[in-house]
């Protein structure tokens, strides 16, 4: 993999509202990270959906709210553009992902100009268990203790109180609660000293 995608710009089309947020920008950057490009290309060589190996990193980096359907759709849209830039074209769409993951389905790719390729079912419970076990990174645990009640419900005013504590004043009231949490989360991750959450 020799492609330098640092300058590749995302064309958001129907995802402009999310793409222009901090979350959207961070997701695009995350997908172009060299390790993730290797993951997507390796999955492609193994005839797996390109998004599949990204799931654990996405949940660890952005929290369980990354399972929001629209966010996942945008990730798939972004991945399609990244894969095209690396010289791949769509092989199969909506391929069921047969292991516990953030994604229920994804697109497989093949080298541009090559012919099509020739195809276990994961339950919702297995997928939910996978997300639950993966979401508990040190940062997410630290933030969730401050912004969720005892039932796990996200308390938006507490989220914004934590944000203000670290100098984040912008609000995302036009987005759903999970998307608000992710946008604040990606900014906090840059501002909070890891010692604050790695010691908890």
PDB file of C-alpha atoms in Angstrom:
ATOM      1  CA  UNK A   1       0.000   0.000   0.000  1.00  0.00           C
ATOM      2  CA  UNK A   2       1.827   3.062  -1.232  1.00  0.00           C
ATOM      3  CA  UNK A   3      -1.031   5.529  -1.554  1.00  0.00           C
ATOM      4  CA  UNK A   4      -0.616   8.765   0.378  1.00  0.00           C
ATOM      5  CA  UNK A   5      -4.170   9.790   1.161  1.00  0.00           C
ATOM      6  CA  UNK A   6      -3.331  12.697   3.444  1.00  0.00           C
ATOM      7  CA  UNK A   7      -4.694  15.209   0.945  1.00  0.00           C
ATOM      8  CA  UNK A   8      -7.752  13.174  -0.029  1.00  0.00           C
ATOM      9  CA  UNK A   9     -10.892  15.216   0.642  1.00  0.00           C
ATOM     10  CA  UNK A  10     -14.201  13.662   1.571  1.00  0.00           C
ATOM     11  CA  UNK A  11     -17.147  14.432  -0.714  1.00  0.00           C
ATOM     12  CA  UNK A  12     -20.033  14.148   1.757  1.00  0.00           C
ATOM     13  CA  UNK A  13     -23.056  14.369  -0.544  1.00  0.00           C
ATOM     14  CA  UNK A  14     -26.026  13.507   1.737  1.00  0.00           C
ATOM     15  CA  UNK A  15     -23.840  13.451   4.858  1.00  0.00           C
ATOM     16  CA  UNK A  16     -22.763  17.101   4.807  1.00  0.00           C
ATOM     17  CA  UNK A  17     -24.458  17.870   8.150  1.00  0.00           C
ATOM     18  CA  UNK A  18     -22.370  15.240   9.950  1.00  0.00           C
ATOM     19  CA  UNK A  19     -19.254  15.536   7.813  1.00  0.00           C
ATOM     20  CA  UNK A  20     -18.766  19.189   8.725  1.00  0.00           C
ATOM     21  CA  UNK A  21     -18.784  18.507  12.475  1.00  0.00           C
ATOM     22  CA  UNK A  22     -15.683  17.730  14.516  1.00  0.00           C
ATOM     23  CA  UNK A  23     -16.855  14.123  14.594  1.00  0.00           C
ATOM     24  CA  UNK A  24     -17.033  13.954  10.809  1.00  0.00           C
ATOM     25  CA  UNK A  25     -13.580  15.447  10.425  1.00  0.00           C
ATOM     26  CA  UNK A  26     -12.087  13.092  13.007  1.00  0.00           C
ATOM     27  CA  UNK A  27     -13.746  10.052  11.436  1.00  0.00           C
ATOM     28  CA  UNK A  28     -12.308  10.983   8.044  1.00  0.00           C
ATOM     29  CA  UNK A  29      -8.865  11.408   9.573  1.00  0.00           C
ATOM     30  CA  UNK A  30      -9.230   8.109  11.461  1.00  0.00           C
ATOM     31  CA  UNK A  31     -10.086   6.224   8.274  1.00  0.00           C
ATOM     32  CA  UNK A  32      -7.046   7.618   6.450  1.00  0.00           C
ATOM     33  CA  UNK A  33      -4.653   6.628   9.231  1.00  0.00           C
ATOM     34  CA  UNK A  34      -2.058   4.243   7.807  1.00  0.00           C
ATOM     35  CA  UNK A  35      -2.960   1.398  10.190  1.00  0.00           C
ATOM     36  CA  UNK A  36      -6.614   1.612   9.192  1.00  0.00           C
ATOM     37  CA  UNK A  37      -5.774   1.699   5.494  1.00  0.00           C
ATOM     38  CA  UNK A  38      -3.822  -1.510   6.019  1.00  0.00           C
ATOM     39  CA  UNK A  39      -6.764  -3.031   7.900  1.00  0.00           C
ATOM     40  CA  UNK A  40      -9.186  -2.185   5.094  1.00  0.00           C
ATOM     41  CA  UNK A  41      -6.857  -3.479   2.421  1.00  0.00           C
ATOM     42  CA  UNK A  42      -6.168  -6.687   4.347  1.00  0.00           C
ATOM     43  CA  UNK A  43      -9.904  -7.270   4.823  1.00  0.00           C
ATOM     44  CA  UNK A  44     -10.347  -6.754   1.097  1.00  0.00           C
ATOM     45  CA  UNK A  45      -7.669  -9.309   0.272  1.00  0.00           C
ATOM     46  CA  UNK A  46      -9.466 -11.749   2.593  1.00  0.00           C
ATOM     47  CA  UNK A  47     -12.794 -11.049   0.861  1.00  0.00           C
ATOM     48  CA  UNK A  48     -14.219  -9.375   3.972  1.00  0.00           C
ATOM     49  CA  UNK A  49     -16.089  -6.092   4.239  1.00  0.00           C
ATOM     50  CA  UNK A  50     -13.611  -3.220   4.447  1.00  0.00           C
ATOM     51  CA  UNK A  51     -15.354  -1.704   7.486  1.00  0.00           C
ATOM     52  CA  UNK A  52     -15.202  -4.913   9.510  1.00  0.00           C
ATOM     53  CA  UNK A  53     -11.676  -4.582  10.965  1.00  0.00           C
ATOM     54  CA  UNK A  54     -12.286  -0.923  11.828  1.00  0.00           C
ATOM     55  CA  UNK A  55     -15.060  -1.644  14.307  1.00  0.00           C
ATOM     56  CA  UNK A  56     -13.061  -2.110  17.514  1.00  0.00           C
ATOM     57  CA  UNK A  57     -10.958   0.983  16.877  1.00  0.00           C
ATOM     58  CA  UNK A  58     -14.021   3.077  16.078  1.00  0.00           C
ATOM     59  CA  UNK A  59     -15.773   2.104  19.303  1.00  0.00           C
ATOM     60  CA  UNK A  60     -12.618   2.586  21.365  1.00  0.00           C
ATOM     61  CA  UNK A  61     -11.927   5.981  19.790  1.00  0.00           C
ATOM     62  CA  UNK A  62     -15.424   7.445  19.505  1.00  0.00           C
ATOM     63  CA  UNK A  63     -17.494   5.534  22.065  1.00  0.00           C
ATOM     64  CA  UNK A  64     -20.514   3.299  21.725  1.00  0.00           C
ATOM     65  CA  UNK A  65     -22.524   6.107  20.134  1.00  0.00           C
ATOM     66  CA  UNK A  66     -20.590   5.410  16.939  1.00  0.00           C
ATOM     67  CA  UNK A  67     -23.162   2.628  16.506  1.00  0.00           C
ATOM     68  CA  UNK A  68     -25.660   5.335  15.476  1.00  0.00           C
ATOM     69  CA  UNK A  69     -27.050   4.183  12.119  1.00  0.00           C
ATOM     70  CA  UNK A  70     -26.456   7.450  10.289  1.00  0.00           C
ATOM     71  CA  UNK A  71     -22.883   7.664  11.557  1.00  0.00           C
ATOM     72  CA  UNK A  72     -22.235   4.094  10.397  1.00  0.00           C
ATOM     73  CA  UNK A  73     -23.728   4.923   7.009  1.00  0.00           C
ATOM     74  CA  UNK A  74     -21.400   7.904   6.706  1.00  0.00           C
ATOM     75  CA  UNK A  75     -18.437   5.716   7.677  1.00  0.00           C
ATOM     76  CA  UNK A  76     -19.378   3.307   4.898  1.00  0.00           C
ATOM     77  CA  UNK A  77     -19.659   6.222   2.474  1.00  0.00           C
ATOM     78  CA  UNK A  78     -16.234   7.485   3.552  1.00  0.00           C
ATOM     79  CA  UNK A  79     -14.677   4.031   3.253  1.00  0.00           C
ATOM     80  CA  UNK A  80     -15.968   3.744  -0.316  1.00  0.00           C
ATOM     81  CA  UNK A  81     -14.088   6.924  -1.245  1.00  0.00           C
ATOM     82  CA  UNK A  82     -10.929   5.812   0.551  1.00  0.00           C
ATOM     83  CA  UNK A  83     -10.998   2.434  -1.175  1.00  0.00           C
ATOM     84  CA  UNK A  84     -11.532   4.080  -4.568  1.00  0.00           C
ATOM     85  CA  UNK A  85      -8.506   6.292  -3.921  1.00  0.00           C
ATOM     86  CA  UNK A  86      -6.475   3.151  -3.188  1.00  0.00           C
ATOM     87  CA  UNK A  87      -7.471   1.633  -6.521  1.00  0.00           C
ATOM     88  CA  UNK A  88     -10.428  -0.542  -5.533  1.00  0.00           C
ATOM     89  CA  UNK A  89     -13.987  -0.740  -6.782  1.00  0.00           C
ATOM     90  CA  UNK A  90     -17.139  -2.153  -5.229  1.00  0.00           C
ATOM     91  CA  UNK A  91     -17.407  -5.922  -5.406  1.00  0.00           C
ATOM     92  CA  UNK A  92     -20.467  -6.756  -3.284  1.00  0.00           C
ATOM     93  CA  UNK A  93     -22.709  -4.407  -1.321  1.00  0.00           C
ATOM     94  CA  UNK A  94     -24.644  -5.168   1.859  1.00  0.00           C
ATOM     95  CA  UNK A  95     -22.604  -8.291   2.578  1.00  0.00           C
ATOM     96  CA  UNK A  96     -23.624  -9.709   5.971  1.00  0.00           C
ATOM     97  CA  UNK A  97     -20.843  -9.521   8.532  1.00  0.00           C
ATOM     98  CA  UNK A  98     -20.790 -12.884  10.249  1.00  0.00           C
ATOM     99  CA  UNK A  99     -18.827 -12.027  13.379  1.00  0.00           C
ATOM    100  CA  UNK A 100     -19.804  -9.815  16.309  1.00  0.00           C
ATOM    101  CA  UNK A 101     -19.035  -6.284  15.187  1.00  0.00           C
ATOM    102  CA  UNK A 102     -20.262  -2.733  15.108  1.00  0.00           C
ATOM    103  CA  UNK A 103     -21.541  -3.320  11.582  1.00  0.00           C
ATOM    104  CA  UNK A 104     -24.215  -5.775  10.449  1.00  0.00           C
ATOM    105  CA  UNK A 105     -23.188  -5.514   6.817  1.00  0.00           C
ATOM    106  CA  UNK A 106     -20.607  -3.870   4.635  1.00  0.00           C
ATOM    107  CA  UNK A 107     -19.201  -3.608   1.152  1.00  0.00           C
ATOM    108  CA  UNK A 108     -16.405  -5.756  -0.195  1.00  0.00           C
ATOM    109  CA  UNK A 109     -14.008  -4.380  -2.775  1.00  0.00           C
ATOM    110  CA  UNK A 110     -11.805  -5.726  -5.537  1.00  0.00           C
ATOM    111  CA  UNK A 111      -8.918  -4.185  -7.475  1.00  0.00           C
ATOM    112  CA  UNK A 112     -10.318  -1.847 -10.110  1.00  0.00           C
ATOM    113  CA  UNK A 113     -10.736  -3.614 -13.426  1.00  0.00           C
ATOM    114  CA  UNK A 114     -10.742  -7.142 -12.000  1.00  0.00           C
ATOM    115  CA  UNK A 115     -13.733  -9.462 -12.304  1.00  0.00           C
ATOM    116  CA  UNK A 116     -16.329 -10.084  -9.580  1.00  0.00           C
ATOM    117  CA  UNK A 117     -15.675 -12.653  -6.842  1.00  0.00           C
ATOM    118  CA  UNK A 118     -17.853 -15.493  -5.732  1.00  0.00           C
ATOM    119  CA  UNK A 119     -20.140 -16.096  -0.253  1.00  0.00           C
ATOM    120  CA  UNK A 120     -23.019 -17.520   9.372  1.00  0.00           C
ATOM    121  CA  UNK A 121     -25.186 -15.062  10.834  1.00  0.00           C
ATOM    122  CA  UNK A 122     -24.615 -12.800  13.845  1.00  0.00           C
ATOM    123  CA  UNK A 123     -27.551 -12.081  16.113  1.00  0.00           C
ATOM    124  CA  UNK A 124     -28.415  -8.668  17.516  1.00  0.00           C
ATOM    125  CA  UNK A 125     -27.562 -10.013  20.981  1.00  0.00           C
ATOM    126  CA  UNK A 126     -24.070 -11.066  19.870  1.00  0.00           C
ATOM    127  CA  UNK A 127     -23.501  -7.676  18.250  1.00  0.00           C
ATOM    128  CA  UNK A 128     -24.713  -5.819  21.355  1.00  0.00           C
ATOM    129  CA  UNK A 129     -22.440  -7.927  23.559  1.00  0.00           C
ATOM    130  CA  UNK A 130     -19.475  -7.150  21.306  1.00  0.00           C
ATOM    131  CA  UNK A 131     -20.132  -3.391  21.485  1.00  0.00           C
ATOM    132  CA  UNK A 132     -20.550  -3.560  25.255  1.00  0.00           C
ATOM    133  CA  UNK A 133     -17.227  -5.356  25.673  1.00  0.00           C
ATOM    134  CA  UNK A 134     -15.378  -3.051  23.263  1.00  0.00           C
ATOM    135  CA  UNK A 135     -16.724   0.348  24.296  1.00  0.00           C
ATOM    136  CA  UNK A 136     -15.037   0.414  27.692  1.00  0.00           C
ATOM    137  CA  UNK A 137     -11.779   2.097  26.745  1.00  0.00           C
ATOM    138  CA  UNK A 138     -10.224   4.127  29.548  1.00  0.00           C
ATOM    139  CA  UNK A 139     -11.342   7.405  27.972  1.00  0.00           C
ATOM    140  CA  UNK A 140     -14.940   6.289  27.394  1.00  0.00           C
ATOM    141  CA  UNK A 141     -15.205   4.895  30.921  1.00  0.00           C
ATOM    142  CA  UNK A 142     -13.876   8.173  32.350  1.00  0.00           C
ATOM    143  CA  UNK A 143     -16.286  10.296  30.309  1.00  0.00           C
ATOM    144  CA  UNK A 144     -19.313   8.071  30.836  1.00  0.00           C
ATOM    145  CA  UNK A 145     -18.918   8.247  34.621  1.00  0.00           C
ATOM    146  CA  UNK A 146     -19.421  11.989  34.331  1.00  0.00           C
ATOM    147  CA  UNK A 147     -22.154  12.201  31.721  1.00  0.00           C
ATOM    148  CA  UNK A 148     -24.411   9.180  32.263  1.00  0.00           C
ATOM    149  CA  UNK A 149     -26.799   8.419  35.097  1.00  0.00           C
ATOM    150  CA  UNK A 150     -26.938   5.120  36.993  1.00  0.00           C
ATOM    151  CA  UNK A 151     -29.105   3.654  34.212  1.00  0.00           C
ATOM    152  CA  UNK A 152     -26.614   4.615  31.510  1.00  0.00           C
ATOM    153  CA  UNK A 153     -28.749   7.460  30.150  1.00  0.00           C
ATOM    154  CA  UNK A 154     -26.728  10.267  28.582  1.00  0.00           C
ATOM    155  CA  UNK A 155     -27.252  13.569  30.418  1.00  0.00           C
ATOM    156  CA  UNK A 156     -26.606  16.274  27.866  1.00  0.00           C
ATOM    157  CA  UNK A 157     -26.233  19.153  30.300  1.00  0.00           C
ATOM    158  CA  UNK A 158     -23.576  17.200  32.196  1.00  0.00           C
ATOM    159  CA  UNK A 159     -21.863  16.462  28.887  1.00  0.00           C
ATOM    160  CA  UNK A 160     -21.737  20.164  28.086  1.00  0.00           C
ATOM    161  CA  UNK A 161     -20.586  20.949  31.631  1.00  0.00           C
ATOM    162  CA  UNK A 162     -17.598  18.632  31.151  1.00  0.00           C
ATOM    163  CA  UNK A 163     -16.987  20.221  27.746  1.00  0.00           C
ATOM    164  CA  UNK A 164     -16.953  23.727  29.251  1.00  0.00           C
ATOM    165  CA  UNK A 165     -14.501  22.578  31.914  1.00  0.00           C
ATOM    166  CA  UNK A 166     -12.016  21.929  29.097  1.00  0.00           C
ATOM    167  CA  UNK A 167     -12.828  25.093  27.150  1.00  0.00           C
ATOM    168  CA  UNK A 168     -15.316  23.649  24.649  1.00  0.00           C
ATOM    169  CA  UNK A 169     -18.206  26.069  24.238  1.00  0.00           C
ATOM    170  CA  UNK A 170     -19.751  24.893  20.967  1.00  0.00           C
ATOM    171  CA  UNK A 171     -23.074  23.037  21.179  1.00  0.00           C
ATOM    172  CA  UNK A 172     -24.514  20.468  18.777  1.00  0.00           C
ATOM    173  CA  UNK A 173     -28.201  20.707  19.594  1.00  0.00           C
ATOM    174  CA  UNK A 174     -29.113  20.027  15.950  1.00  0.00           C
ATOM    175  CA  UNK A 175     -27.679  16.497  16.284  1.00  0.00           C
ATOM    176  CA  UNK A 176     -29.089  13.544  18.176  1.00  0.00           C
ATOM    177  CA  UNK A 177     -27.703  12.893  21.693  1.00  0.00           C
ATOM    178  CA  UNK A 178     -25.285  10.173  20.599  1.00  0.00           C
ATOM    179  CA  UNK A 179     -23.860  12.376  17.870  1.00  0.00           C
ATOM    180  CA  UNK A 180     -23.525  15.243  20.350  1.00  0.00           C
ATOM    181  CA  UNK A 181     -21.605  12.971  22.718  1.00  0.00           C
ATOM    182  CA  UNK A 182     -19.267  11.839  19.940  1.00  0.00           C
ATOM    183  CA  UNK A 183     -18.530  15.392  18.782  1.00  0.00           C
ATOM    184  CA  UNK A 184     -17.722  16.491  22.322  1.00  0.00           C
ATOM    185  CA  UNK A 185     -15.797  13.258  22.879  1.00  0.00           C
ATOM    186  CA  UNK A 186     -13.462  13.718  19.924  1.00  0.00           C
ATOM    187  CA  UNK A 187     -12.602  17.204  21.136  1.00  0.00           C
ATOM    188  CA  UNK A 188     -12.121  16.130  24.743  1.00  0.00           C
ATOM    189  CA  UNK A 189      -9.815  13.324  23.671  1.00  0.00           C
ATOM    190  CA  UNK A 190      -7.446  15.967  22.275  1.00  0.00           C
ATOM    191  CA  UNK A 191      -7.659  18.193  25.343  1.00  0.00           C
ATOM    192  CA  UNK A 192      -7.707  15.844  28.318  1.00  0.00           C
ATOM    193  CA  UNK A 193      -4.386  14.589  29.608  1.00  0.00           C
ATOM    194  CA  UNK A 194      -4.467  10.766  29.308  1.00  0.00           C
ATOM    195  CA  UNK A 195      -3.232  10.589  32.895  1.00  0.00           C
ATOM    196  CA  UNK A 196      -6.673  11.831  33.945  1.00  0.00           C
ATOM    197  CA  UNK A 197      -8.488   8.815  32.544  1.00  0.00           C
ATOM    198  CA  UNK A 198      -5.859   6.097  32.406  1.00  0.00           C
ATOM    199  CA  UNK A 199      -5.493   6.165  36.180  1.00  0.00           C
ATOM    200  CA  UNK A 200      -9.225   5.695  36.870  1.00  0.00           C
TER     201      UNK A 200
END
